[in-house]
CSV table of C-alpha atoms in Angstrom, one decimal:
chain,number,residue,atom,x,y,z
A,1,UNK,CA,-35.7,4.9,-24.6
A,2,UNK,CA,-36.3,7.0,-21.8
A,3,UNK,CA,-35.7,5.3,-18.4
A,4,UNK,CA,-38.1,4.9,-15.4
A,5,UNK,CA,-38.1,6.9,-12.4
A,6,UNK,CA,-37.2,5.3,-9.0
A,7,UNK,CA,-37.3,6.3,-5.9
A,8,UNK,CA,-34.2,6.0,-3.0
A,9,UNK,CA,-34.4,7.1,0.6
A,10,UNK,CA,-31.5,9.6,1.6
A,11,UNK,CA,-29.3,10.9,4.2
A,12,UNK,CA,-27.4,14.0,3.5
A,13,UNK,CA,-26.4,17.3,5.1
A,14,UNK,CA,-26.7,21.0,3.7
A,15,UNK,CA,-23.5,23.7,3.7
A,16,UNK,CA,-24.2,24.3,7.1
A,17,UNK,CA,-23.5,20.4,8.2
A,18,UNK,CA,-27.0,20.0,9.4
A,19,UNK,CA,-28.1,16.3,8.7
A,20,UNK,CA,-31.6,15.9,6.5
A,21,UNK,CA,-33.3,12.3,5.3
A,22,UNK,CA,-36.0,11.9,3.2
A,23,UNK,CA,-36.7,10.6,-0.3
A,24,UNK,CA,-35.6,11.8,-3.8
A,25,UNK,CA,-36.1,10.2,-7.1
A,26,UNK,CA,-34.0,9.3,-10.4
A,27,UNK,CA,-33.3,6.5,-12.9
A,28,UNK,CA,-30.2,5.4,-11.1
A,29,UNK,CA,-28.5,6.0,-8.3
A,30,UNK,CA,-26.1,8.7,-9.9
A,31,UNK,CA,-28.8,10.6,-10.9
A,32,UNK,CA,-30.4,10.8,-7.7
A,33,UNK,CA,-26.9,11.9,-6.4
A,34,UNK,CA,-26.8,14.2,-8.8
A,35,UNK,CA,-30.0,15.6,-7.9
A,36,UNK,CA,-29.4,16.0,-4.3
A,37,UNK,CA,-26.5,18.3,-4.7
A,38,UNK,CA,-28.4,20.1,-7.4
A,39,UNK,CA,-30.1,21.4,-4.2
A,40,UNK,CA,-27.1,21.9,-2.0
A,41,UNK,CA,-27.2,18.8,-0.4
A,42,UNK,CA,-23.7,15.9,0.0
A,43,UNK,CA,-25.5,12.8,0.6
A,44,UNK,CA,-24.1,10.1,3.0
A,45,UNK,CA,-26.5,7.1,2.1
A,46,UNK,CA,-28.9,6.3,-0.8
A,47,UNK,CA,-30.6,3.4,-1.0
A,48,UNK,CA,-33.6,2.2,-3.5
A,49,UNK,CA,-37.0,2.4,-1.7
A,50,UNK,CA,-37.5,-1.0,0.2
A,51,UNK,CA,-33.4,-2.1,0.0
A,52,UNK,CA,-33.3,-1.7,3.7
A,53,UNK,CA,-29.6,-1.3,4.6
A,54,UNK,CA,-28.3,-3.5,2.5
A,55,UNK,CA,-25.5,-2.1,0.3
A,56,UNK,CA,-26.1,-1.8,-3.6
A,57,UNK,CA,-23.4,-2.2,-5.8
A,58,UNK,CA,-21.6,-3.9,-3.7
A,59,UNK,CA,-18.2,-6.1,-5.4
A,60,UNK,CA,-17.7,-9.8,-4.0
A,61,UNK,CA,-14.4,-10.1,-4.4
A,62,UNK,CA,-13.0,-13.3,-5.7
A,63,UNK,CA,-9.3,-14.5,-6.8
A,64,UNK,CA,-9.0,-15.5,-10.1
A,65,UNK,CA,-6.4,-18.6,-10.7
A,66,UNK,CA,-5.1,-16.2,-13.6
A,67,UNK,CA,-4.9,-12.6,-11.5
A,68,UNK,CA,-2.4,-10.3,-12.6
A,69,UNK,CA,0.4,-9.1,-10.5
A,70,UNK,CA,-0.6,-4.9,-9.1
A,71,UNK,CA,2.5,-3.5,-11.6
A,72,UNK,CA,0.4,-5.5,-14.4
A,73,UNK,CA,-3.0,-4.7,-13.6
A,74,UNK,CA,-1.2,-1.2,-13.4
A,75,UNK,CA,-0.1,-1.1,-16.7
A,76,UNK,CA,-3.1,-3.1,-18.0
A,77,UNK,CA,-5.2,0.0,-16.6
A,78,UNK,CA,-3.2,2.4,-18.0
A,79,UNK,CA,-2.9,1.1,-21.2
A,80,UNK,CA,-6.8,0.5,-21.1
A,81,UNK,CA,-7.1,4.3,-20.3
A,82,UNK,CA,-5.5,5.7,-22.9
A,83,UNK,CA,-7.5,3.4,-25.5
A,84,UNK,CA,-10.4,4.5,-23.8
A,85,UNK,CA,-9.4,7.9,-24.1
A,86,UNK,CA,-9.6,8.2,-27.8
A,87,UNK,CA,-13.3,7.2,-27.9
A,88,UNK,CA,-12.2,3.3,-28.7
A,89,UNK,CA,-15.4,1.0,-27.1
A,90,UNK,CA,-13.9,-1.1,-24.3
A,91,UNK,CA,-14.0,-4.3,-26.3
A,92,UNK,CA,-12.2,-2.7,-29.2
A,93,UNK,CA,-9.3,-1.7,-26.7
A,94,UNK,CA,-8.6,-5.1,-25.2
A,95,UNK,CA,-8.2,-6.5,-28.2
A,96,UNK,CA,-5.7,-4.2,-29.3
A,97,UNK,CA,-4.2,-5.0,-26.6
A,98,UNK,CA,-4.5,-8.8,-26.5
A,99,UNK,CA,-3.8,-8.5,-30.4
A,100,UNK,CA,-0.5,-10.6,-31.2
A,101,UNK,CA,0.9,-10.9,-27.5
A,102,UNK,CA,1.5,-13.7,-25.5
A,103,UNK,CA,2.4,-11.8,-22.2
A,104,UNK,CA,0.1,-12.2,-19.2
A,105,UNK,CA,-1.5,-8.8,-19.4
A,106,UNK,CA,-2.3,-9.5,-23.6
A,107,UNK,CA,-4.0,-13.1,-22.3
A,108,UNK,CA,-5.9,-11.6,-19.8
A,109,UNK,CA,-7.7,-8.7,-21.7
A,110,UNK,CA,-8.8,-11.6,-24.4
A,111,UNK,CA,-10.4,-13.4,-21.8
A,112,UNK,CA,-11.9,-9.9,-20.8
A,113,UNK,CA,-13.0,-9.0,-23.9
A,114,UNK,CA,-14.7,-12.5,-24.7
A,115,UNK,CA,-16.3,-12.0,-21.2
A,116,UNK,CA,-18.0,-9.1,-22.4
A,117,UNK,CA,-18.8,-10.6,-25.6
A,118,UNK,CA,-21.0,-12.5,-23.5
A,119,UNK,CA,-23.1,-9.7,-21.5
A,120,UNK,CA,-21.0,-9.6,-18.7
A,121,UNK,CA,-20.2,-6.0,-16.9
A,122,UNK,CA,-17.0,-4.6,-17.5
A,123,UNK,CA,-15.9,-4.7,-13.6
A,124,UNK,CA,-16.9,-8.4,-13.4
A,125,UNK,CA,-15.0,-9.6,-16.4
A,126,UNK,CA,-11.9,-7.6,-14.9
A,127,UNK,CA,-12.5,-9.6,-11.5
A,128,UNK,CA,-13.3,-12.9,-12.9
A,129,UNK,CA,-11.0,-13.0,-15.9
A,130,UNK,CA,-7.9,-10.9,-15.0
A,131,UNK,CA,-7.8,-11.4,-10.9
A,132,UNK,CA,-8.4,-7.8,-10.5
A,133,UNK,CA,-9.7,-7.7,-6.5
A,134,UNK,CA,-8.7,-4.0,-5.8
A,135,UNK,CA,-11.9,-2.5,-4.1
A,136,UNK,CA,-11.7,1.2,-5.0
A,137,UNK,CA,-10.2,-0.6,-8.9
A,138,UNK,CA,-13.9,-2.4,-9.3
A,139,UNK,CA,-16.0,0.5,-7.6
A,140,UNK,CA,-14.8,3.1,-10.0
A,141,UNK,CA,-15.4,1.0,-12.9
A,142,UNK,CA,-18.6,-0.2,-11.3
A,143,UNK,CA,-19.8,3.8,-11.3
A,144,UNK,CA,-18.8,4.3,-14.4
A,145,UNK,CA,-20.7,1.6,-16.0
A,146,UNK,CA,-23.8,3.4,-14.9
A,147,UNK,CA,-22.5,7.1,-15.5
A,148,UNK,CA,-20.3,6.4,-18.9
A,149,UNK,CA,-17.2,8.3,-17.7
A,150,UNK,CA,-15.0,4.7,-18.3
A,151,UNK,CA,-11.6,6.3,-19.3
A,152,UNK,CA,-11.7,8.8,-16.5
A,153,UNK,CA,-12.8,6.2,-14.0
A,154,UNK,CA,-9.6,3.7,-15.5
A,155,UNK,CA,-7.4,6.7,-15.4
A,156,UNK,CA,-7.9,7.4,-11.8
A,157,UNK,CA,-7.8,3.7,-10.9
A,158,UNK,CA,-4.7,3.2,-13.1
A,159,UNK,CA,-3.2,6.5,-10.9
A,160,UNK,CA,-4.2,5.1,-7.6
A,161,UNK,CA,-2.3,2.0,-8.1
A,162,UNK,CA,0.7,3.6,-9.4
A,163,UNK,CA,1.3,5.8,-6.7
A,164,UNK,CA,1.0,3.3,-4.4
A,165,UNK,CA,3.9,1.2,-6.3
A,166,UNK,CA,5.4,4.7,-6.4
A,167,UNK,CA,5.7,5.1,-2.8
A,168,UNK,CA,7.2,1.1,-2.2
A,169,UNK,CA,9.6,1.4,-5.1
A,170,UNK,CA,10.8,4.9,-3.3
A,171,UNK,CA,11.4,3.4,0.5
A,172,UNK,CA,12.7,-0.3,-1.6
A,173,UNK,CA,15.3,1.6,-3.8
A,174,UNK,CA,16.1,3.9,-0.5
A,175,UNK,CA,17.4,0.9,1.4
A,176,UNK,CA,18.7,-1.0,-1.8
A,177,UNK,CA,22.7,0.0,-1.1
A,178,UNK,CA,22.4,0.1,2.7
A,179,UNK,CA,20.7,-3.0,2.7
A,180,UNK,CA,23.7,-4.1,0.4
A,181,UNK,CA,26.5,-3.0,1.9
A,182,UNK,CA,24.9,-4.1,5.3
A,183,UNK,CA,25.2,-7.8,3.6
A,184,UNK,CA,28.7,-7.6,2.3
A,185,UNK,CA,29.8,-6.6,5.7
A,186,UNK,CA,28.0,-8.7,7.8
A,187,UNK,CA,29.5,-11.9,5.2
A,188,UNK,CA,33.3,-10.9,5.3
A,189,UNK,CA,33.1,-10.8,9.7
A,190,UNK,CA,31.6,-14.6,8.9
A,191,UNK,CA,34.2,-15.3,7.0
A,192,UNK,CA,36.9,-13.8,9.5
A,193,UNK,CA,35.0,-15.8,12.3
A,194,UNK,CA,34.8,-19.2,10.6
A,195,UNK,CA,38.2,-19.2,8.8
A,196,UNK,CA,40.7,-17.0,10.1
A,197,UNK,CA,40.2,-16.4,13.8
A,198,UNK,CA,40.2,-20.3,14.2
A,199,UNK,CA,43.9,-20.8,13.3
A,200,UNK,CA,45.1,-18.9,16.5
A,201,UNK,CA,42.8,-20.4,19.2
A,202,UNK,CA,45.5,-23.5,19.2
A,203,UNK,CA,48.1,-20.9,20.6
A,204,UNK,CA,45.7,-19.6,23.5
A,205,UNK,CA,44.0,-23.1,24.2
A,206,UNK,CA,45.3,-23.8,27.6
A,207,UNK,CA,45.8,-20.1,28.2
A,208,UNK,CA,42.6,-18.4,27.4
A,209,UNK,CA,42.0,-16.8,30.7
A,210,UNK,CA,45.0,-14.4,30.1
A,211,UNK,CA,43.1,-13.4,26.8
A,212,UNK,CA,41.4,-9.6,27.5
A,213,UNK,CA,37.8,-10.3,27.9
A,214,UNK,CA,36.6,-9.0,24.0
A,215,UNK,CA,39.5,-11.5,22.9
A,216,UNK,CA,37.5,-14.2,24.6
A,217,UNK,CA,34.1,-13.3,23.5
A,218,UNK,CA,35.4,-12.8,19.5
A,219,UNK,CA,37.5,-16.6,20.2
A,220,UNK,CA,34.1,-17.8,21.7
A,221,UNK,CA,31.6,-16.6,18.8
A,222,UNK,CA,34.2,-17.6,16.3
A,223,UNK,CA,33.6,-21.3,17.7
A,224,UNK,CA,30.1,-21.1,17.7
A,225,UNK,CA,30.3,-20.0,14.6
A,226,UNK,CA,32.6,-23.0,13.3
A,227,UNK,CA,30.6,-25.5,14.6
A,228,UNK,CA,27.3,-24.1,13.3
A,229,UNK,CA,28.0,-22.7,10.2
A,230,UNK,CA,26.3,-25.6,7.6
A,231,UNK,CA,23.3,-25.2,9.7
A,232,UNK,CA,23.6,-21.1,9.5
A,233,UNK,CA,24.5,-21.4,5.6
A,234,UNK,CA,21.6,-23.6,5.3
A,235,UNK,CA,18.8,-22.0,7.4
A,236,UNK,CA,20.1,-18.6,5.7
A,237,UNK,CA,19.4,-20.4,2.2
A,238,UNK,CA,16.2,-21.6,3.0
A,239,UNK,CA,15.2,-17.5,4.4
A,240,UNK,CA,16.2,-16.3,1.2
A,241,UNK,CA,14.2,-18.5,-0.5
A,242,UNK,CA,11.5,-17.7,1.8
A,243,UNK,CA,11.4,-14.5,0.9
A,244,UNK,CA,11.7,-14.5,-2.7
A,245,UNK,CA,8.5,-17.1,-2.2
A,246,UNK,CA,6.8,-14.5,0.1
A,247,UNK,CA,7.8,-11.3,-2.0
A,248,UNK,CA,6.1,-13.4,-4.9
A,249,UNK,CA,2.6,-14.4,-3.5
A,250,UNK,CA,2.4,-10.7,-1.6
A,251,UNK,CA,3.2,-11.6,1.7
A,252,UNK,CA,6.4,-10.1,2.3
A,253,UNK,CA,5.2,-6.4,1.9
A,254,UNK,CA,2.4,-7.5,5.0
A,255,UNK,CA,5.6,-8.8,7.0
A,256,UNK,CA,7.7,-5.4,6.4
A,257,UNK,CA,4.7,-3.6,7.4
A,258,UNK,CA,4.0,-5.3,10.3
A,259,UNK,CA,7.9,-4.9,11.3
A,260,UNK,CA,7.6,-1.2,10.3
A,261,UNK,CA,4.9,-0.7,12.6
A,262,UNK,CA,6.8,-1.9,15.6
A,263,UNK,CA,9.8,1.4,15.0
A,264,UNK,CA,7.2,4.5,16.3
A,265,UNK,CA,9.1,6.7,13.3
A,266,UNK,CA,8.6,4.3,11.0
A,267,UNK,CA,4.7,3.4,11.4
A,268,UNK,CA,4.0,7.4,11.4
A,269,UNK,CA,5.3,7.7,8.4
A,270,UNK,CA,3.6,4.8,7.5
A,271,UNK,CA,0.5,6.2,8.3
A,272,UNK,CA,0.9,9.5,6.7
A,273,UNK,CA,1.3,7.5,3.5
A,274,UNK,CA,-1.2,5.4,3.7
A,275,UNK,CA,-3.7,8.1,4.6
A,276,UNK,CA,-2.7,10.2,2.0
A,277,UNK,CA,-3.5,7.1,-0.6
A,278,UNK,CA,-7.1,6.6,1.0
A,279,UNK,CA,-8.1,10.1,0.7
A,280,UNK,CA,-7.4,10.0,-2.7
A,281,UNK,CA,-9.4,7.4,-3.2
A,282,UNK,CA,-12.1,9.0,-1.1
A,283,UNK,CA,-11.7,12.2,-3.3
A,284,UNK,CA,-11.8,10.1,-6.3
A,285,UNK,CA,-15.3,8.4,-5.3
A,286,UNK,CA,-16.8,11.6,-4.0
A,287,UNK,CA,-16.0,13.3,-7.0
A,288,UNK,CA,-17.8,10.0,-9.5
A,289,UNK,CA,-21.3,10.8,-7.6
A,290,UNK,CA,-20.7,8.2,-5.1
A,291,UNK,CA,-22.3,8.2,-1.4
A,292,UNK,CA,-20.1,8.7,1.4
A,293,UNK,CA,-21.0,6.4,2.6
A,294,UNK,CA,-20.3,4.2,0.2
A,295,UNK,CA,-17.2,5.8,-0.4
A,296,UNK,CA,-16.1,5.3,3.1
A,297,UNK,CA,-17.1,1.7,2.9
A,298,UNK,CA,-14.9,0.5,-0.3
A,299,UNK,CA,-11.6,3.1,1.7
A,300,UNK,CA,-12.0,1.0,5.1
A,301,UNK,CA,-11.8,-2.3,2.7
A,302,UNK,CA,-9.0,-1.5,0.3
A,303,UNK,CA,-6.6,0.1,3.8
A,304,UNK,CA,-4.0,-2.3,5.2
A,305,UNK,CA,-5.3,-4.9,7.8
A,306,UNK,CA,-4.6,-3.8,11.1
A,307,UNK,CA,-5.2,-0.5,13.2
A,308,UNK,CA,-5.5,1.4,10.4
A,309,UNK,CA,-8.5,-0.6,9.1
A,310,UNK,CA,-10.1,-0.4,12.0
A,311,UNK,CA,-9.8,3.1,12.4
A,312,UNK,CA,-11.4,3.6,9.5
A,313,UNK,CA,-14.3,1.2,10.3
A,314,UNK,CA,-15.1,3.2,13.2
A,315,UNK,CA,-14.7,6.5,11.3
A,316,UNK,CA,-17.5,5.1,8.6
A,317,UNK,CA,-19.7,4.0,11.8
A,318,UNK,CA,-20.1,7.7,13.3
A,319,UNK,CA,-20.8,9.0,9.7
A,320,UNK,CA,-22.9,7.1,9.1
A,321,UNK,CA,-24.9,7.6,12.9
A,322,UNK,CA,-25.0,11.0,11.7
A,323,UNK,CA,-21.1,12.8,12.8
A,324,UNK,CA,-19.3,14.4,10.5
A,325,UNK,CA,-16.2,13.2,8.6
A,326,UNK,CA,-13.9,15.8,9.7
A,327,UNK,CA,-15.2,15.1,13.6
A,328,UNK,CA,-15.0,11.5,12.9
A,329,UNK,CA,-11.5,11.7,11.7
A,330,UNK,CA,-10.2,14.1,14.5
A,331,UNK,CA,-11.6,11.3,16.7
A,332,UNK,CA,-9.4,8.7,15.3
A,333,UNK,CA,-6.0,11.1,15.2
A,334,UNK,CA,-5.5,10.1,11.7
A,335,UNK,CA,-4.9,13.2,10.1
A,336,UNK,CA,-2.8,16.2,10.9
A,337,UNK,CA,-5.1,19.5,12.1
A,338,UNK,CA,-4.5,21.1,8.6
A,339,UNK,CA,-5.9,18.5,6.7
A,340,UNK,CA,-9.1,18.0,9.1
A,341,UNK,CA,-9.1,22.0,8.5
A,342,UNK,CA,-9.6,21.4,4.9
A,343,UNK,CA,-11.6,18.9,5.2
A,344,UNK,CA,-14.4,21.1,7.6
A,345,UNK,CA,-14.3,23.7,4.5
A,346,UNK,CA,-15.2,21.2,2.2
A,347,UNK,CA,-18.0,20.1,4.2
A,348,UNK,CA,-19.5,23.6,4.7
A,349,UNK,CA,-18.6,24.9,1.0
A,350,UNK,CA,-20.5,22.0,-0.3
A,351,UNK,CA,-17.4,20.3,-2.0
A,352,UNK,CA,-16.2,17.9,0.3
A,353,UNK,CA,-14.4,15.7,-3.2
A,354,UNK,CA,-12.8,18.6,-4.2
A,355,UNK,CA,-11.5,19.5,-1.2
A,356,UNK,CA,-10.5,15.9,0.1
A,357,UNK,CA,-8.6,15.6,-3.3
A,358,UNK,CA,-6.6,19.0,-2.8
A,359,UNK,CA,-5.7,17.8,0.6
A,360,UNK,CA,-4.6,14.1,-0.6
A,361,UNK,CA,-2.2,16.2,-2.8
A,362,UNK,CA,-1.2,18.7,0.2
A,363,UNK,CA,-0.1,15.2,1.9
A,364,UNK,CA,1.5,13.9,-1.0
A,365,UNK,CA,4.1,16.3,-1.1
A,366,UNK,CA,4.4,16.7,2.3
A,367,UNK,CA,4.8,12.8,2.8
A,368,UNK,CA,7.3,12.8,0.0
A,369,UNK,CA,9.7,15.1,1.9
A,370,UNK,CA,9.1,13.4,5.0
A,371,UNK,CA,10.0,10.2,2.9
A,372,UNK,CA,12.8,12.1,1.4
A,373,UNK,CA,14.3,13.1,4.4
A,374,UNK,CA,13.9,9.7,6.6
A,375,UNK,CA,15.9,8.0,3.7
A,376,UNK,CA,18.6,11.0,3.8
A,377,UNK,CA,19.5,10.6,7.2
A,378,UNK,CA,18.7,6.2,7.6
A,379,UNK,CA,21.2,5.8,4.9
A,380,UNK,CA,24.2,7.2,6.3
A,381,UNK,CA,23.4,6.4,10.3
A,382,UNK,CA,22.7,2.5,8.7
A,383,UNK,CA,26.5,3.1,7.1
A,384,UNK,CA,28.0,4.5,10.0
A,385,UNK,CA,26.5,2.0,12.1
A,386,UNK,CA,28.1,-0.9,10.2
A,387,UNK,CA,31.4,0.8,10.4
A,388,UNK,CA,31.4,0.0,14.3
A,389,UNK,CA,29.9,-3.1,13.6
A,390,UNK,CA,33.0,-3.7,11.6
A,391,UNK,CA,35.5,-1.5,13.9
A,392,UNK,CA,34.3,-3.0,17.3
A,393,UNK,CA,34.9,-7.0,15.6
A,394,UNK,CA,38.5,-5.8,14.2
A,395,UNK,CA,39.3,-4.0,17.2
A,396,UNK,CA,38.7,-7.1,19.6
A,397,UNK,CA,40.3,-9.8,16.7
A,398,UNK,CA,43.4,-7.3,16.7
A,399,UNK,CA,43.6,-7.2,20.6
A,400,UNK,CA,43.0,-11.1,20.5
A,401,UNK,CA,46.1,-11.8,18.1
A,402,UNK,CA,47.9,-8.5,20.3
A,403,UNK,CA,47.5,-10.9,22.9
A,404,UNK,CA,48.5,-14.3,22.1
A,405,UNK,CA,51.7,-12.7,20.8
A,406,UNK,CA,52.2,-11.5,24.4
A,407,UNK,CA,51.7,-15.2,25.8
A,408,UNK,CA,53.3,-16.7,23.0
A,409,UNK,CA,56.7,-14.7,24.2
């Protein structure tokens, strides 16, 4: 049955970046889409006639109590995919998928596919039924419901959220063994402090101002630490518990970030990371027939609170007041000139997707070497950096023992 005609209002600008409105018509909005760059034009907003300004398709997010973790939504999406992939109708897949398991991700796509059992869109039921409240996740699958690509859409969502895992499992597994030996040697001074360096402050009690003065300051923290250490053992307990909690619920990575941001090295390459994941997505959605506008608004939500955000708020604002995205980015001093280069070609070649996906890729490799190389040299200046730790502490205990000896004699 042949579907009936509708008609949106547009914004969009030809190859040669000049902005044009007016009014197109199609059964959806992907046809319209479609139909505007069938005449050379990249819309920026398309709305049904009489919407006003308000946003269609539009994803309330809302936590489910029984949301999957992002490594199993991951794997449920890839595994979705694939299904997918060989022509298999989305309820089919999930139960294959649900069919004999009792892990979380087989629970959740049952309660997905009973959910669509009952009429309910495929991006809902994934948002109500399996906790799945990524933005860019539920607006892929949202366009696809209208367009019918589904296992493209899932395998592009499914590759999204892997490479951001990719990237923390990278800079995690980089600072595994430093972060380990950094433990290990900051234990064994404790240990020297609380049970060894106490034995020979009886010998220097009444003569401690003859002691040199990093004798006095390693006899001085060893008290402290004497005193204190039930209280230290304790309150480091209760931190490590802390954090295993935090790492759990999510909130750890927003603490390491925020700590991150605070080392100027650090938060740049931060940034070129995190940029590099949001123009993937922005490729991704450009490239499904979305608006970029619409595109623009689902990046600015699924980037990390903070500066970044914000940025990107303000870089959807002036597109959609009528700048263009490579101006608007230039403006914040988010990207590097090579990439708002590529960027400006795409805008006048007509294939701003393409081109925003070639550069996400560009940045990729380029932020993996950065990566690459930040880990190289943090891993042995973190070693050699706990070998004075460790040299400077035996140097002074040496010179304090050095010096009893002397007074003992």
């Amino acid at each position: 049955m042949e579907q009936a005609q509708r008609t949106f209002s547009y914004t969009a600008r030809d190859s040669n970046g000049a902005r044009q409105s007016g009014q197109i018509t199609g059964t959806d909005v992907t046809d319209a889409t479609r139909a505007l760059r069938t005449r050379g034009l990249f819309p920026i907003t398309l709305e049904p006639e009489g919407a006003g300004t308000k946003q269609r398709g539009t994803i309330r997010k809302r936590r489910s109590a029984d949301h999957l973790s992002p490594r199993q939504t991951t794997d449920f999406l890839v595994r979705l995919a694939k299904l997918s992939g060989r022509q298999i109708q989305s309820e089919r897949a999930l139960a294959i998928i649900g069919d004999g398991g009792d892990d979380p991700i087989a629970k959740a796509a049952l309660r997905v596919r009973d959910s669509l059992r009952e009429g309910v869109p495929l991006s809902r039921a994934l948002q109500d039924k399996a906790g799945v409240d990524d933005a860019v996740t539920l607006s892929l699958i949202n366009g696809a419901e209208v367009s019918g690509d589904m296992s493209s859409a899932l395998t592009t969502s499914a590759d999204i959220m892997e490479n951001r895992l990719l990237v923390r499992r990278r800079i995690v597994t980089g600072l595994m063994y430093p972060g380990i030996l950094l433990f290990v040697a900051l234990l064994s001074l404790g240990l020297i402090m609380v049970a060894i360096i106490p034995q020979f402050r009886p010998l220097i009690a009444d003569r401690i101002e003859l002691v040199p003065a990093m004798g006095r300051a390693v006899f001085a923290v060893s008290g402290v630490l004497s005193s204190l250490w039930p209280f230290i053992l304790g309150g480091l307990l209760l931190l490590s518990l802390g954090g295993f909690l935090a790492a759990r619920r999510g909130i750890l990575t927003g603490l390491l970030v925020q700590f991150g941001n605070r080392i100027p090295f650090i938060r740049r390459l931060m940034l070129r990371n995190q940029m590099m994941l949001l123009l993937h997505v922005l490729g991704a959605l450009l490239n499904r027939d979305i608006t970029l506008s619409g595109a623009l608004r689902v990046v600015s939500k699924s980037a990390p609170d903070g500066a970044l955000r914000v940025s990107m708020q303000t870089a959807t604002q002036q597109v959609e007041s009528g700048a263009l995205l490579s101006t608007a980015l230039r403006a914040q001093d988010l990207l590097p000139r090579e990439a708002i280069e590529m960027i400006r070609i795409g805008e006048e070649a007509g294939d701003l997707g393409g081109m925003i996906s070639r550069t996400s890729v560009d940045m990729r490799d380029a932020a993996d070497r950065e990566l690459e190389r930040f880990l190289l040299l943090f891993q042995p200046a973190l070693i050699v950096g706990v070998g004075l730790l460790i040299g400077v502490s035996l140097y002074a205990l040496f010179s304090a023992i050095v010096s009893v000896n002397a007074i003992s004699f």
